CSV table of C-alpha atoms in Angstrom, one decimal:
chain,number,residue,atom,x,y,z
A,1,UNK,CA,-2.3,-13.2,-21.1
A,2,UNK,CA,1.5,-13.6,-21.1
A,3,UNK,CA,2.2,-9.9,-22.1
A,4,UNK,CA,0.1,-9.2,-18.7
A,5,UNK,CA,2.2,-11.4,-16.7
A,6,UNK,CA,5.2,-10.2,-18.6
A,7,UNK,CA,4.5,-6.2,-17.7
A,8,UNK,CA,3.3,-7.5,-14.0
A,9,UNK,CA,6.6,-9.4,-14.0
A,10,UNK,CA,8.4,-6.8,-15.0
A,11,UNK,CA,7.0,-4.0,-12.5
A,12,UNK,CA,7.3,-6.6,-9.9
A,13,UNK,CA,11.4,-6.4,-10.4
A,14,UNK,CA,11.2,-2.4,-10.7
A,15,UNK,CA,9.9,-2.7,-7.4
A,16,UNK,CA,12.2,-4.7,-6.1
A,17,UNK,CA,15.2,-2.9,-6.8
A,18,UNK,CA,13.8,0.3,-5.5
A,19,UNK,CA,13.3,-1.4,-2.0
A,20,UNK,CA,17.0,-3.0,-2.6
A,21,UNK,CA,18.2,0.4,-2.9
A,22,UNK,CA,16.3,2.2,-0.2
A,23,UNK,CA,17.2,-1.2,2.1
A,24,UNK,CA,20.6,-0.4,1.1
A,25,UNK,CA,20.5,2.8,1.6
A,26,UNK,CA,19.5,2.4,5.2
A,27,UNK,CA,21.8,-0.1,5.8
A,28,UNK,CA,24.8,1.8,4.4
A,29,UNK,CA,23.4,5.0,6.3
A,30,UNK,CA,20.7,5.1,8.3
A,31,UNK,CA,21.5,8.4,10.3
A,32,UNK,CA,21.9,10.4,7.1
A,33,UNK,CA,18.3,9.7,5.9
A,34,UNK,CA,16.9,10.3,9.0
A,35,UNK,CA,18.8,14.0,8.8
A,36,UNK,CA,17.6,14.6,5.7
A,37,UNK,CA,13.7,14.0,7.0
A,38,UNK,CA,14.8,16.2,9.5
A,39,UNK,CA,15.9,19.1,7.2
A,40,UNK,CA,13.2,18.9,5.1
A,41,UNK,CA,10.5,19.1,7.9
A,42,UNK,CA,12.3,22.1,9.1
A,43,UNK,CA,12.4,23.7,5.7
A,44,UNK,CA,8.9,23.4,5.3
A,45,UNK,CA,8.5,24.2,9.0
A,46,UNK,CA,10.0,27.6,8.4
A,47,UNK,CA,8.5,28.5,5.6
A,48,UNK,CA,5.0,27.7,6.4
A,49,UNK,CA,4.1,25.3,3.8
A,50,UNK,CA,1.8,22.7,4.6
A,51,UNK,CA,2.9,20.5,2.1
A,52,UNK,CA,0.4,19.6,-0.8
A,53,UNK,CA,-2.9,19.9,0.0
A,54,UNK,CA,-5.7,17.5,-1.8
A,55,UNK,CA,-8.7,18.5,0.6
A,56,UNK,CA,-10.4,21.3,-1.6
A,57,UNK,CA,-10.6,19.1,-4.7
A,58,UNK,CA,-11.4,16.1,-2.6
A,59,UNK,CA,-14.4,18.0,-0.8
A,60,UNK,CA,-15.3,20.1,-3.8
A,61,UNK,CA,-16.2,16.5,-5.5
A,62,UNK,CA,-16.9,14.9,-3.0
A,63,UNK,CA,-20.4,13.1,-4.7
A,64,UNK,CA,-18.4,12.1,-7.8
A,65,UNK,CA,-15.3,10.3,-5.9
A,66,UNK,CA,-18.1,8.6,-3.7
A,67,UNK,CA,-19.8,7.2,-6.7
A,68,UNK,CA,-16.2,5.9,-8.1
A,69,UNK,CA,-15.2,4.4,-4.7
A,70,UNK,CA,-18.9,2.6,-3.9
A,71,UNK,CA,-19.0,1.3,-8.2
A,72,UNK,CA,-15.7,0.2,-7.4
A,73,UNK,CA,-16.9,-1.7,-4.0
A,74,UNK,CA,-19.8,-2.8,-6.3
A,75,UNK,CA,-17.7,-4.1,-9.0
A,76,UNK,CA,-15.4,-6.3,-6.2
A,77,UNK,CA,-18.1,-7.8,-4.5
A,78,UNK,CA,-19.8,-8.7,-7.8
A,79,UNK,CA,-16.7,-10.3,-9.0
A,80,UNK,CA,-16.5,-11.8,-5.8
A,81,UNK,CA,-20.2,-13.4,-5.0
A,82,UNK,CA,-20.8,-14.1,-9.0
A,83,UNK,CA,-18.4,-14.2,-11.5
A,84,UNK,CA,-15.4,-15.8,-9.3
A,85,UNK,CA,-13.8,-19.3,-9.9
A,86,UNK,CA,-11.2,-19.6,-6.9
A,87,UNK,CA,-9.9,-22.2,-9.0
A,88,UNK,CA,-9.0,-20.6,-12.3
A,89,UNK,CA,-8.0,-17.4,-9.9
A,90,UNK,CA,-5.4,-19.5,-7.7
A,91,UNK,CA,-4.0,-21.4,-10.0
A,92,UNK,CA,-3.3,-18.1,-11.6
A,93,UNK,CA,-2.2,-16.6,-9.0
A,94,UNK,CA,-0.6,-19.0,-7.1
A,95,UNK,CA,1.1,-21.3,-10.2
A,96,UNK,CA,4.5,-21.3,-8.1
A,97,UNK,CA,3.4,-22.3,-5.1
A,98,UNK,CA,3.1,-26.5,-4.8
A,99,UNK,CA,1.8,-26.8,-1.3
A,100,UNK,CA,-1.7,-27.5,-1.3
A,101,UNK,CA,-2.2,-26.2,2.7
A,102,UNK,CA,-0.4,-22.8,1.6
A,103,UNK,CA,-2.5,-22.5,-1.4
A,104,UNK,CA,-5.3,-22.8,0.5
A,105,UNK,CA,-4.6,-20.3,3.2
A,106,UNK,CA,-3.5,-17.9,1.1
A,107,UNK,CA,-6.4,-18.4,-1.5
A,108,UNK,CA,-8.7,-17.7,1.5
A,109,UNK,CA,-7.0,-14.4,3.6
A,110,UNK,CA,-7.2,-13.3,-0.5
A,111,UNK,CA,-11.4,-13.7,-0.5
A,112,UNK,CA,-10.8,-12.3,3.3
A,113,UNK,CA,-9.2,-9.2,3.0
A,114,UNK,CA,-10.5,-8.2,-0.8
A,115,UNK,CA,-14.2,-8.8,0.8
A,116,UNK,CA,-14.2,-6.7,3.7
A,117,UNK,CA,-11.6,-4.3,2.3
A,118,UNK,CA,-14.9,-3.6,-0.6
A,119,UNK,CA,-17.3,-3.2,2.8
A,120,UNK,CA,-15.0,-1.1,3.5
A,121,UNK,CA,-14.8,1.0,0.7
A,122,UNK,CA,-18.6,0.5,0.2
A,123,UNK,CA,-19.2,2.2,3.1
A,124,UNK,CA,-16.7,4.9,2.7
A,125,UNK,CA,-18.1,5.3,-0.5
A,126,UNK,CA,-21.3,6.0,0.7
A,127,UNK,CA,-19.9,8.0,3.5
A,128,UNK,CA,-18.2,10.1,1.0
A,129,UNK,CA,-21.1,11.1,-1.3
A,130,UNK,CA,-23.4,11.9,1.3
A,131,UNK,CA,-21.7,13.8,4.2
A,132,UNK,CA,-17.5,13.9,3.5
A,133,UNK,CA,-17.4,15.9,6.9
A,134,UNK,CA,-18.2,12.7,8.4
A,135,UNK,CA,-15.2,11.1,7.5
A,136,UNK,CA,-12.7,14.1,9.1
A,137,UNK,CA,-11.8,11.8,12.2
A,138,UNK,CA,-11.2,9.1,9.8
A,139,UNK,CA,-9.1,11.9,8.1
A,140,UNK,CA,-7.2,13.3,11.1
A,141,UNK,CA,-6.5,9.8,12.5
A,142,UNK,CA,-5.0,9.3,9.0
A,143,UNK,CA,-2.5,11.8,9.4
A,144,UNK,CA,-1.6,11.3,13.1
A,145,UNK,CA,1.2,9.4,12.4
A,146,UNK,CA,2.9,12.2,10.1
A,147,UNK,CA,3.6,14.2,13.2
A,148,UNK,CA,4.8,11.8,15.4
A,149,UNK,CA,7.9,12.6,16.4
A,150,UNK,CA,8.5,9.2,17.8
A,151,UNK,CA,9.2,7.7,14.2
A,152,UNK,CA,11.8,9.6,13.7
A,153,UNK,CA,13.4,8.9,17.0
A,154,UNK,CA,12.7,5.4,16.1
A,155,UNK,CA,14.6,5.7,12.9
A,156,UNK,CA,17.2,7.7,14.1
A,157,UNK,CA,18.4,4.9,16.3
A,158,UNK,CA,21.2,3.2,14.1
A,159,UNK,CA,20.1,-0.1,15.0
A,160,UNK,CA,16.6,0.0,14.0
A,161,UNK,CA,17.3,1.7,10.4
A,162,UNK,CA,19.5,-1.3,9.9
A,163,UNK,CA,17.1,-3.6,10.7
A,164,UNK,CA,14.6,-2.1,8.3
A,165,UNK,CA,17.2,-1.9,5.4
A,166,UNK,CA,18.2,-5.8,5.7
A,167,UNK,CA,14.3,-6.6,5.9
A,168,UNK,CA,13.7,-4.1,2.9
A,169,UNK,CA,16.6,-6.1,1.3
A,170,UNK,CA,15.0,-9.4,2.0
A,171,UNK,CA,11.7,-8.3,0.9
A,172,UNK,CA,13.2,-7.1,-2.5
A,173,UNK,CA,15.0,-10.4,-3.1
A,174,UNK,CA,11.9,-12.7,-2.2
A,175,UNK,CA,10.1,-10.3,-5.0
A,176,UNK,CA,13.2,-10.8,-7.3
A,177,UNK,CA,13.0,-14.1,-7.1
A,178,UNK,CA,9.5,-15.5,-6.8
A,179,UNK,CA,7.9,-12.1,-8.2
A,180,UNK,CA,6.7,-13.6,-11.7
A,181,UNK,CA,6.8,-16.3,-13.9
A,182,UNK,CA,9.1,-18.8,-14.0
């Protein structure tokens, strides 16, 4: 178990220094990364590419990914309903945390969101095996925000890439610091 938490540990602190360096990035220059996006989407613009395109093989096995994603569901909800002992679970999980009320709370939004995020997937799942063309809104809405100009004008302000980069920067220390064992 403590070569687990050693590895988890240890991706936990690659992670953090690549938002470090992407927060610092952004604080040391925002506009210059928003240029860059811009290029890029040009580039592509101009030469027609679409980018990488994962719909053929996701439609062309479509029953086979379904299957994957509603065992998977399964497998959750099992784990969940059957073979889980929130006590052994948050006291592994939560081992540096000392506040009982916290504990708590965060023990339950964990059953919260990994239960209805396997309904979720159940159902898309199921969705999946049986008609995939019944997902394409669920698709499309999905890439909406890609080609919404807006983010980049968002970004592009000085002011808000900043504030993302000394958030980033936060968000990597807090993961430096309380991202594995002690």
């Amino acid at each position: 178990m403590s070569v687990i938490l050693t590895a988890l540990s240890l991706f936990a602190k690659v992670i953090a220094a690549l938002l470090a360096s992407a927060g610092a990035l952004l604080l040391w220059a925002p506009a210059w990364l928003v240029a860059r996006m811009q290029v890029l989407a040009d580039e592509a613009k101009a030469t027609g590419s679409t980018g990488v395109s994962l719909e053929r093989g996701f439609y062309r096995h479509h029953r086979a990914l379904g299957l994957f994603v509603v065992l998977g569901a399964i497998y959750i909800l099992y784990f969940l309903v059957f073979a889980y002992s929130p006590h052994a679970v948050q006291a592994l999980l939560f081992a540096g945390i000392d506040d009982p009320i916290s504990r708590a709370i965060l023990g339950q939004l964990l059953q919260f969101l990994l239960f209805f995020g396997a309904l979720l997937a159940y159902a898309v799942g199921i969705l999946l095996a049986i008609r995939p063309s019944a997902l394409k809104p669920l698709e499309q809405l999905a890439h909406r925000p890609v080609r919404i100009p807006g983010w980049q004008r968002l970004l592009s302000q000085v002011f808000y890439g900043r504030l993302i980069g000394a958030v980033l920067l936060v968000l990597a220390l807090c993961l430096w610091l309380f991202g594995g064992p002690r």
